[in-house]
Coordinates of N, CA, C and O in Angstrom, one line a residue:
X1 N -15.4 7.2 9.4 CA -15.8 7.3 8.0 C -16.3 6.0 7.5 O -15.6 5.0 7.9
X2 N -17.4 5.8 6.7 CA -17.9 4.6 6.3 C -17.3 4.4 4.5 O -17.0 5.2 3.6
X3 N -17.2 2.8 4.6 CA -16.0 2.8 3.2 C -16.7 2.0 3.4 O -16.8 1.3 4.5
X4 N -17.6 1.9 1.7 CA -18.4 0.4 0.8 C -17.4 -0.4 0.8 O -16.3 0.0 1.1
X5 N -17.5 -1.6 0.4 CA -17.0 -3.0 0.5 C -17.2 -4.4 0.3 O -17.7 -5.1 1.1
X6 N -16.9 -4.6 -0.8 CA -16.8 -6.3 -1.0 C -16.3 -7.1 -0.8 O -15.2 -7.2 -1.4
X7 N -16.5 -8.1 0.0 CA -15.7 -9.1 0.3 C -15.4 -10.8 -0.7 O -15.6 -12.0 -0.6
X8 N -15.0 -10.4 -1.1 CA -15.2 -11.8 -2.0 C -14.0 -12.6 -1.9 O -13.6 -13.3 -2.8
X9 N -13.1 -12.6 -0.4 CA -12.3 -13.3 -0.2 C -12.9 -14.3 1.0 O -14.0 -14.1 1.4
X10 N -12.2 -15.3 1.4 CA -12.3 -16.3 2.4 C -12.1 -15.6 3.7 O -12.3 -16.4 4.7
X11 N -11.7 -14.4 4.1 CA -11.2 -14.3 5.2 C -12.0 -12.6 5.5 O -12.5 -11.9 4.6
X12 N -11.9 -12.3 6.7 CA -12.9 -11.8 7.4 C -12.2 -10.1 7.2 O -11.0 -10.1 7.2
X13 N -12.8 -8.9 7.1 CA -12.4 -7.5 6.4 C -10.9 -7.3 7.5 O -10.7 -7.7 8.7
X14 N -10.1 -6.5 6.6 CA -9.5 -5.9 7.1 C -9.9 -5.2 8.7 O -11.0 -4.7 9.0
X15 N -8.8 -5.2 9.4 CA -9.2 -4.9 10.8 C -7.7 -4.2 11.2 O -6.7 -4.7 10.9
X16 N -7.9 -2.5 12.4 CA -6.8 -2.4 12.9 C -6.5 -3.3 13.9 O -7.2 -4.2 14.4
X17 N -5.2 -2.9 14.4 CA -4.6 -4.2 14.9 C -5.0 -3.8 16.5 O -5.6 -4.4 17.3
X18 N -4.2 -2.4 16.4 CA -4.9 -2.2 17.7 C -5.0 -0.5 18.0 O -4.5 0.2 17.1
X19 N -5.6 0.3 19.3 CA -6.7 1.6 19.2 C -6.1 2.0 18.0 O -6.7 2.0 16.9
X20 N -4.6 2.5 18.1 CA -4.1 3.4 17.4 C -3.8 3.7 15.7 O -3.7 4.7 14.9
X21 N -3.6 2.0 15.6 CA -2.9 1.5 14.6 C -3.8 2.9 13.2 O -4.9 3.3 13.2
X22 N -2.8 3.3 12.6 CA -3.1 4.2 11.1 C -3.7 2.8 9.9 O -4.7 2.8 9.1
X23 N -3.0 1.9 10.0 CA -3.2 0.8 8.7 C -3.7 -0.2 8.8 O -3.1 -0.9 9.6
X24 N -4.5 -0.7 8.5 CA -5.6 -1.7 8.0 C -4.6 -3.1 7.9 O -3.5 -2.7 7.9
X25 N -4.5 -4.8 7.9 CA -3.6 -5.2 7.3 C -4.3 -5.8 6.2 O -5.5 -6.3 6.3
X26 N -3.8 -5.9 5.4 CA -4.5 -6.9 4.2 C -3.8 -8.3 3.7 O -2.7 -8.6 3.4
X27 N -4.9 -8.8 3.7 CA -4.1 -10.6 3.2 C -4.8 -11.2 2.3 O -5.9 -10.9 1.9
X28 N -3.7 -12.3 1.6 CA -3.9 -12.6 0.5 C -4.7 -13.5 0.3 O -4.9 -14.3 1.2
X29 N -5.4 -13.6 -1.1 CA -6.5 -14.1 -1.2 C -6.4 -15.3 -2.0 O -7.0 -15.2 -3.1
X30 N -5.9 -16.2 -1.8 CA -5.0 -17.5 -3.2 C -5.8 -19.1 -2.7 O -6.1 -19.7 -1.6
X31 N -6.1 -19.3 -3.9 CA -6.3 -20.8 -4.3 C -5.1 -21.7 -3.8 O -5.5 -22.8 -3.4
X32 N -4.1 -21.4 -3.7 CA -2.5 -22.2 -3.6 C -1.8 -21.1 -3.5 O -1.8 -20.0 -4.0
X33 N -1.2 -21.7 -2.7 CA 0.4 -21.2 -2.2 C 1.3 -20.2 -3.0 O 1.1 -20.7 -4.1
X34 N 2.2 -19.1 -3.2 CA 2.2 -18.7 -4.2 C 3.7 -18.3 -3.6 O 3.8 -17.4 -2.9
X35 N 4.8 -19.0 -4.0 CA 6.5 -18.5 -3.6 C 7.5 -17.8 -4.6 O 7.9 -18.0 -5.7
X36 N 7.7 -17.0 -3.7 CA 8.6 -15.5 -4.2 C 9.7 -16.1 -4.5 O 10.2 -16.6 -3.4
X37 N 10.5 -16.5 -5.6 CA 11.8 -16.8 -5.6 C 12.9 -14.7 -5.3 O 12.5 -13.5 -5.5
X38 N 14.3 -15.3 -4.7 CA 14.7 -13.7 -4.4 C 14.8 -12.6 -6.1 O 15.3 -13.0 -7.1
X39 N 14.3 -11.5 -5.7 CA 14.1 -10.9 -6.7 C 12.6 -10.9 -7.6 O 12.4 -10.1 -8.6
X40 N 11.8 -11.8 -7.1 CA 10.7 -11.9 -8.2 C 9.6 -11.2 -7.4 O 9.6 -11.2 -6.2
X41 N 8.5 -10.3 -8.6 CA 7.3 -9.9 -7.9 C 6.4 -10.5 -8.4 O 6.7 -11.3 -9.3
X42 N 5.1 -10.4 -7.9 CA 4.4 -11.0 -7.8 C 2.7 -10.1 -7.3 O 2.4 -9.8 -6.1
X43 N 1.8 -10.0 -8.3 CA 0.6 -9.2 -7.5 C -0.6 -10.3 -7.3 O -1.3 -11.0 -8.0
X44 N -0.2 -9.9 -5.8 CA -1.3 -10.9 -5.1 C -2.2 -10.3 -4.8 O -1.9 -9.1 -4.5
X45 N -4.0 -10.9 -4.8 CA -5.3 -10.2 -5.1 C -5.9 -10.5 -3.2 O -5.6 -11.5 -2.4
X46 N -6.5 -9.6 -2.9 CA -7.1 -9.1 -1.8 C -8.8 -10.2 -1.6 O -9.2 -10.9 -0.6
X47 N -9.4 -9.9 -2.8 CA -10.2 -10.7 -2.9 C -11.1 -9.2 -2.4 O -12.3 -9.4 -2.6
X48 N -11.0 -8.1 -2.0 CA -11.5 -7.0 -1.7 C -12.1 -5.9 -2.3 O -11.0 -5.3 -2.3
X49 N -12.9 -5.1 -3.0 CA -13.6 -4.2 -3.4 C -13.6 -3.0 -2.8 O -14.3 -3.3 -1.8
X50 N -13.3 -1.7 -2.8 CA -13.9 -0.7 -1.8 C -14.2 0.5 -3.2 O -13.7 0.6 -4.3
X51 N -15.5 1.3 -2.4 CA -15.4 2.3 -2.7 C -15.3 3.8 -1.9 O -16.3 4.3 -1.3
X52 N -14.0 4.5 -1.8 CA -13.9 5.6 -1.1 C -14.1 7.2 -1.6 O -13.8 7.8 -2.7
X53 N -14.7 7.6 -0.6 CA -15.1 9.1 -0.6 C -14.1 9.9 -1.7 O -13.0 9.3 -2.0
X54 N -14.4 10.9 -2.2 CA -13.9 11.9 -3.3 C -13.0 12.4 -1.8 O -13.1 12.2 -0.6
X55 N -12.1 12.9 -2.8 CA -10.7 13.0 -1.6 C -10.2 12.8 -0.9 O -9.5 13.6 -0.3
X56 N -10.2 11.2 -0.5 CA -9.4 10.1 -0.3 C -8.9 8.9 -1.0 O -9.7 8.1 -1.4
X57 N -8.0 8.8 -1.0 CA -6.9 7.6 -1.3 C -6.5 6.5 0.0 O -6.5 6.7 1.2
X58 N -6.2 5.3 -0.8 CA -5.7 4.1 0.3 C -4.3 4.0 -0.5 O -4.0 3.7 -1.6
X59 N -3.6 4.3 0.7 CA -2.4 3.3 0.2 C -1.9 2.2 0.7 O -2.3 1.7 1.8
X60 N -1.2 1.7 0.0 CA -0.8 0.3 0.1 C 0.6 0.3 0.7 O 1.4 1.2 0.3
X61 N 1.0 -0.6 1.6 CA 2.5 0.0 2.2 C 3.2 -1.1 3.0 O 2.7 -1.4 4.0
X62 N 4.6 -1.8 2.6 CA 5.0 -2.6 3.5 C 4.6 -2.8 5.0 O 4.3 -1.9 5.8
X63 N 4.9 -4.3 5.3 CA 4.5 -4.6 6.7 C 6.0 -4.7 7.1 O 7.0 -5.0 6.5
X64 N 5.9 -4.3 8.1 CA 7.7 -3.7 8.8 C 7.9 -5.1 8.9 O 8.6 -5.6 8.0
X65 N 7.3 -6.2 9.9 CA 7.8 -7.6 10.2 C 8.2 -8.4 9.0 O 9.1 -9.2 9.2
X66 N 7.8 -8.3 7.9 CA 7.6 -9.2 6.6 C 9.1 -8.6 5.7 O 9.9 -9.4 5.3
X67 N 9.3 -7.1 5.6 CA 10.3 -6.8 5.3 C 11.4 -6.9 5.9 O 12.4 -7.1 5.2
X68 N 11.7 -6.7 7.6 CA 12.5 -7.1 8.4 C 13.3 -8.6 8.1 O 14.4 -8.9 7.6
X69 N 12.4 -9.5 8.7 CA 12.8 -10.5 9.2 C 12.8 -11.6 7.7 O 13.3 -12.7 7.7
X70 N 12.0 -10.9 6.5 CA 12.0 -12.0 5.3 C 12.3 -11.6 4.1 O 12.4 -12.4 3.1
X71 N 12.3 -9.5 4.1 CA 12.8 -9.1 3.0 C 11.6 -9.0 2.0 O 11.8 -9.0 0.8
X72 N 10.7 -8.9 2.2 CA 9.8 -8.7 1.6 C 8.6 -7.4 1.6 O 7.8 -7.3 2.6
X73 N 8.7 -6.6 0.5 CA 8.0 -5.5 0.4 C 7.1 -5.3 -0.4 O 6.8 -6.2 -1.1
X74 N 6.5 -4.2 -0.4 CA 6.0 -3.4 -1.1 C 6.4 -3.1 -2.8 O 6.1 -2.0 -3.1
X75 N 6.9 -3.7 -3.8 CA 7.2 -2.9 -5.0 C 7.0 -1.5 -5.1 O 8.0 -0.9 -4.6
X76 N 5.9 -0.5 -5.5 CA 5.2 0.7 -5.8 C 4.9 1.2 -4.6 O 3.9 1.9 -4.6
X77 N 5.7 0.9 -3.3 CA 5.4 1.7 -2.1 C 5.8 3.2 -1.9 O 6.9 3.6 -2.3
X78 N 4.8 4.0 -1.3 CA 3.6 3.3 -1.4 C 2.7 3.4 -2.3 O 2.5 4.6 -2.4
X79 N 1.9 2.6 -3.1 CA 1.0 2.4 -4.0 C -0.7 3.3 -3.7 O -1.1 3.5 -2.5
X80 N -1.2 3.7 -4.4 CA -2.0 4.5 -4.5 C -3.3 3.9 -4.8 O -3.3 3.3 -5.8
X81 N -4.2 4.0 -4.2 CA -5.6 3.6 -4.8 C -6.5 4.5 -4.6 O -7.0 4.8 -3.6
X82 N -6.7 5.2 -6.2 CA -7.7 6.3 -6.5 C -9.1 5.9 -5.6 O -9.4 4.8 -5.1
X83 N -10.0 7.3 -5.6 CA -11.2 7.0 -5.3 C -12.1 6.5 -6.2 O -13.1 5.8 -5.8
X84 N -11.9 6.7 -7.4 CA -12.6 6.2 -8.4 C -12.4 4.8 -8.9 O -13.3 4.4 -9.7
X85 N -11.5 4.1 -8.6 CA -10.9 2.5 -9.2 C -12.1 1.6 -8.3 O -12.2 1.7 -7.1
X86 N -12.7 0.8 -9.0 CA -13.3 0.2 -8.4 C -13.3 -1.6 -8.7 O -14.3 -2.3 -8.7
X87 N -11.9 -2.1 -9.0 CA -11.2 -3.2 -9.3 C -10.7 -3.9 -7.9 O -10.6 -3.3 -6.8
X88 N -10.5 -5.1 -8.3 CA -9.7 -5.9 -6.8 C -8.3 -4.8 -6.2 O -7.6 -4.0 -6.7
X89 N -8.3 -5.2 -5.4 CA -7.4 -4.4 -4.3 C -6.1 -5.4 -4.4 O -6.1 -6.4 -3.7
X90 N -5.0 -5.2 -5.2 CA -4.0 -6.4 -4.9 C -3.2 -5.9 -4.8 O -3.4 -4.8 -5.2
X91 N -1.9 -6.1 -4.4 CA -0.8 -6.0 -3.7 C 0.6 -6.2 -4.7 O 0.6 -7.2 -5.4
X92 N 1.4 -5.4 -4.8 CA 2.4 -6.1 -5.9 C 4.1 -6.2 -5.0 O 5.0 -5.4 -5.0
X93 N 4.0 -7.6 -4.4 CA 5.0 -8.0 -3.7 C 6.3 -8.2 -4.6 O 6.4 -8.5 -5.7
X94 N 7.2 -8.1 -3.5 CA 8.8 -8.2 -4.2 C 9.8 -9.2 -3.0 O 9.9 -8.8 -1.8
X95 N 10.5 -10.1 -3.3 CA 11.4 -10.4 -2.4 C 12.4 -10.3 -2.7 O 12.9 -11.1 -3.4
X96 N 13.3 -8.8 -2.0 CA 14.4 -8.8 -1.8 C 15.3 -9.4 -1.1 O 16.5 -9.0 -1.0
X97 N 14.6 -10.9 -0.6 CA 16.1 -11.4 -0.1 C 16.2 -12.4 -1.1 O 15.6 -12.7 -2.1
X98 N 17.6 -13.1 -0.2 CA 18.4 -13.9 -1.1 C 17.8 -15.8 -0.7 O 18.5 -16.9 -0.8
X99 N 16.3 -15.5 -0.3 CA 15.9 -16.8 0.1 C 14.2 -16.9 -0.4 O 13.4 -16.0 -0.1
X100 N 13.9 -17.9 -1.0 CA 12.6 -18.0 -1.5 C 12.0 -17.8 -0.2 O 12.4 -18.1 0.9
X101 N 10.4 -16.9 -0.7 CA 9.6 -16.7 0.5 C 8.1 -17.3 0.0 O 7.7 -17.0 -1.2
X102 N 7.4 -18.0 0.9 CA 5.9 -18.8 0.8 C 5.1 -17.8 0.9 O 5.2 -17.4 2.1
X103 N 4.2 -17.0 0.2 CA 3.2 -16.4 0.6 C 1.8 -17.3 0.6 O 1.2 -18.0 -0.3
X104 N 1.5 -17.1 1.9 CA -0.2 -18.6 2.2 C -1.2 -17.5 1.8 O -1.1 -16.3 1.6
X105 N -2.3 -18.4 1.8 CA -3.6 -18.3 1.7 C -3.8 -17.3 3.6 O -3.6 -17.8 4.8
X106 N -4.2 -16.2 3.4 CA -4.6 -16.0 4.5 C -3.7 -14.8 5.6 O -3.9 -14.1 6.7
X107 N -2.9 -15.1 4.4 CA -1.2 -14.1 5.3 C -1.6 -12.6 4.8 O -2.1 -12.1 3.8
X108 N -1.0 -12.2 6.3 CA -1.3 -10.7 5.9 C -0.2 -9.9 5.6 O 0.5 -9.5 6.6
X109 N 0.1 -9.5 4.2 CA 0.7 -9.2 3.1 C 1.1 -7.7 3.1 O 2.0 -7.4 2.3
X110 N 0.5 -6.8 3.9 CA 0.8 -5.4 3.3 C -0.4 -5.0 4.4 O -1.3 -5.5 5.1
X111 N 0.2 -3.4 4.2 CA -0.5 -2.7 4.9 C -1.6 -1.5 4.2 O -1.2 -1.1 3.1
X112 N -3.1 -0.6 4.6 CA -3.2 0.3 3.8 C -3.8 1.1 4.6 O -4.5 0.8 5.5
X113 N -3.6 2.7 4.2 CA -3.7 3.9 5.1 C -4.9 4.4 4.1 O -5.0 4.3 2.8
X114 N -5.7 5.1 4.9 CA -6.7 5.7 4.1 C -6.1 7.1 4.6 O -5.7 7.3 5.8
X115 N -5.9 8.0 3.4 CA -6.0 9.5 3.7 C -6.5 10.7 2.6 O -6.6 10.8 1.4
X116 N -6.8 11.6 3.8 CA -7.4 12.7 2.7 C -6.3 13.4 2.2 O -5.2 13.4 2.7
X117 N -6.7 14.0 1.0 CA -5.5 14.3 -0.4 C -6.4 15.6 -1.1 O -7.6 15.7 -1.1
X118 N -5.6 16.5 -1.6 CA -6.0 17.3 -2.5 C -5.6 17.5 -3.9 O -4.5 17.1 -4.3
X119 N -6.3 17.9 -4.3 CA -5.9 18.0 -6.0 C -5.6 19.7 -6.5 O -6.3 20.7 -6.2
X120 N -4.7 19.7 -7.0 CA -4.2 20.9 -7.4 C -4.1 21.6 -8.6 O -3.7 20.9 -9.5
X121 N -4.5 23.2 -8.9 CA -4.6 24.0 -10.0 C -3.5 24.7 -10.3 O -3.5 25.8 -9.7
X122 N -2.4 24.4 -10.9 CA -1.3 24.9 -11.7 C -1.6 26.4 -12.0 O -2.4 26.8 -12.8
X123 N -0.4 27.4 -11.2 CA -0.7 28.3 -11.4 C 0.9 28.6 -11.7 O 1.9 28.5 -11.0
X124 N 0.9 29.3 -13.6 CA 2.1 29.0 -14.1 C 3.2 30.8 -13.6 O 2.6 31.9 -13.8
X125 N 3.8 30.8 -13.4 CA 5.1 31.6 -13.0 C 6.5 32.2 -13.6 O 6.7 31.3 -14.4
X126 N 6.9 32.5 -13.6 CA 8.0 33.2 -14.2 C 9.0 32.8 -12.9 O 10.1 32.4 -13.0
X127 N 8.6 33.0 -11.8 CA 9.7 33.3 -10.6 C 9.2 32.5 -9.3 O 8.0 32.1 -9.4
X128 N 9.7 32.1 -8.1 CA 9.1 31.4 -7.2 C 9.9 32.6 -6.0 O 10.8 33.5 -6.2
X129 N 9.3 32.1 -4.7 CA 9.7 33.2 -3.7 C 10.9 32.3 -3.2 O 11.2 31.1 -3.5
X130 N 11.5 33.0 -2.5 CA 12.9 33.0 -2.1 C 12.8 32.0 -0.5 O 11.9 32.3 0.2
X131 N 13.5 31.2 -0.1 CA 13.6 30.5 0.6 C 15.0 30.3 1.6 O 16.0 30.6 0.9
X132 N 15.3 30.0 2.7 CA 16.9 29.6 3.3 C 17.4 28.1 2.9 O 18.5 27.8 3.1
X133 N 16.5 27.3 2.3 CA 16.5 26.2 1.7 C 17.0 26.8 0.2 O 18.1 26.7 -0.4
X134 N 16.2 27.2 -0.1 CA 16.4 27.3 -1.7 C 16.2 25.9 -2.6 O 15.3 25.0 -2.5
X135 N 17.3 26.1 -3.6 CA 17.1 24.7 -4.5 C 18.0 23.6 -4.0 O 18.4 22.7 -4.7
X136 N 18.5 23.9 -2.7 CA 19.4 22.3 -2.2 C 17.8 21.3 -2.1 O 16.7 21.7 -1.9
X137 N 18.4 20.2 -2.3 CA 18.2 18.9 -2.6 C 18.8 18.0 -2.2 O 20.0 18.3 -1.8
X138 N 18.5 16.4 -2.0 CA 19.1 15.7 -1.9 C 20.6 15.6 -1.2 O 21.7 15.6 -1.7
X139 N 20.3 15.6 0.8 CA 21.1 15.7 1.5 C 21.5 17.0 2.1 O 22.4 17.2 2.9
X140 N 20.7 18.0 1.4 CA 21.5 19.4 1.2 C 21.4 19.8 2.8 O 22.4 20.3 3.3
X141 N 20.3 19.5 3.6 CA 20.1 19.8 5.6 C 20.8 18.9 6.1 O 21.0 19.1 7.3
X142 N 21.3 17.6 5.5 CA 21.9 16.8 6.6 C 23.3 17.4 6.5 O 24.2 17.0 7.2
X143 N 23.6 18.4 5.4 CA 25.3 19.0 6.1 C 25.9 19.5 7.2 O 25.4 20.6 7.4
X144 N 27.0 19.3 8.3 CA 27.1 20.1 8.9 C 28.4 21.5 8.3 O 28.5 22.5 8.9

């Protein structure tokens, strides 16, 4: 699939990492250094532009290493980027640990999945069909 794009960052487009990879990485696009004290967010800008096809969305979605090893996520994961938004691509970081974290010029910050999505017509009801699930929720299959 071909996806328009602006680059108005210092650093070279998003790239998978390797054949398989689902997610793009994306890195930040900063003048200076920019540090997470624990608990603080922060939306850091991509420097990126895209325009995607009608019925696809990019999401935005923690990098497992970054969260692992430094506690740092995703806020709004995962975050959604309409097909129609045609604003900077930025990231709204959070550090959950209990240690200030340096985000550089350059670091790749987050992850994003392009996928197809549909949009849906409300069709209103009196009754829904009967299920072995039914209305459990929350934990209700992990019973034994």
């Amino acid at each position: 699939m071909q996806v328009k794009v602006i680059n108005q960052s210092k650093h070279p487009l998003p790239a998978y990492q390797t054949e398989l990879s689902a997610g793009l990485d994306l890195r930040a696009n900063l003048e200076t250094s920019v540090t997470l004290a624990p608990l603080e967010r922060k939306l850091i800008g991509t420097g990126l532009y895209m325009e995607l096809p009608a019925g696809f969305e990019a999401q935005i979605r923690p990098r497992s290493g970054l969260a692992y090893k430094h506690g740092l996520t995703v806020l709004n994961s995962p975050g959604t980027i309409d097909a129609d938004y045609r604003g900077e691509i930025k990231v709204l970081l959070v550090n959950l640990s209990q240690e200030s974290f340096e985000v550089k010029d350059g670091e790749r910050i987050a992850q994003m999945v392009v996928a197809r999505h549909e949009q849906i017509q409300w069709e209103e009801a009196v009754d829904l069909s009967s299920t072995e699930r039914g209305a459990g929720g929350y934990g209700s299959t992990g019973k034994s």
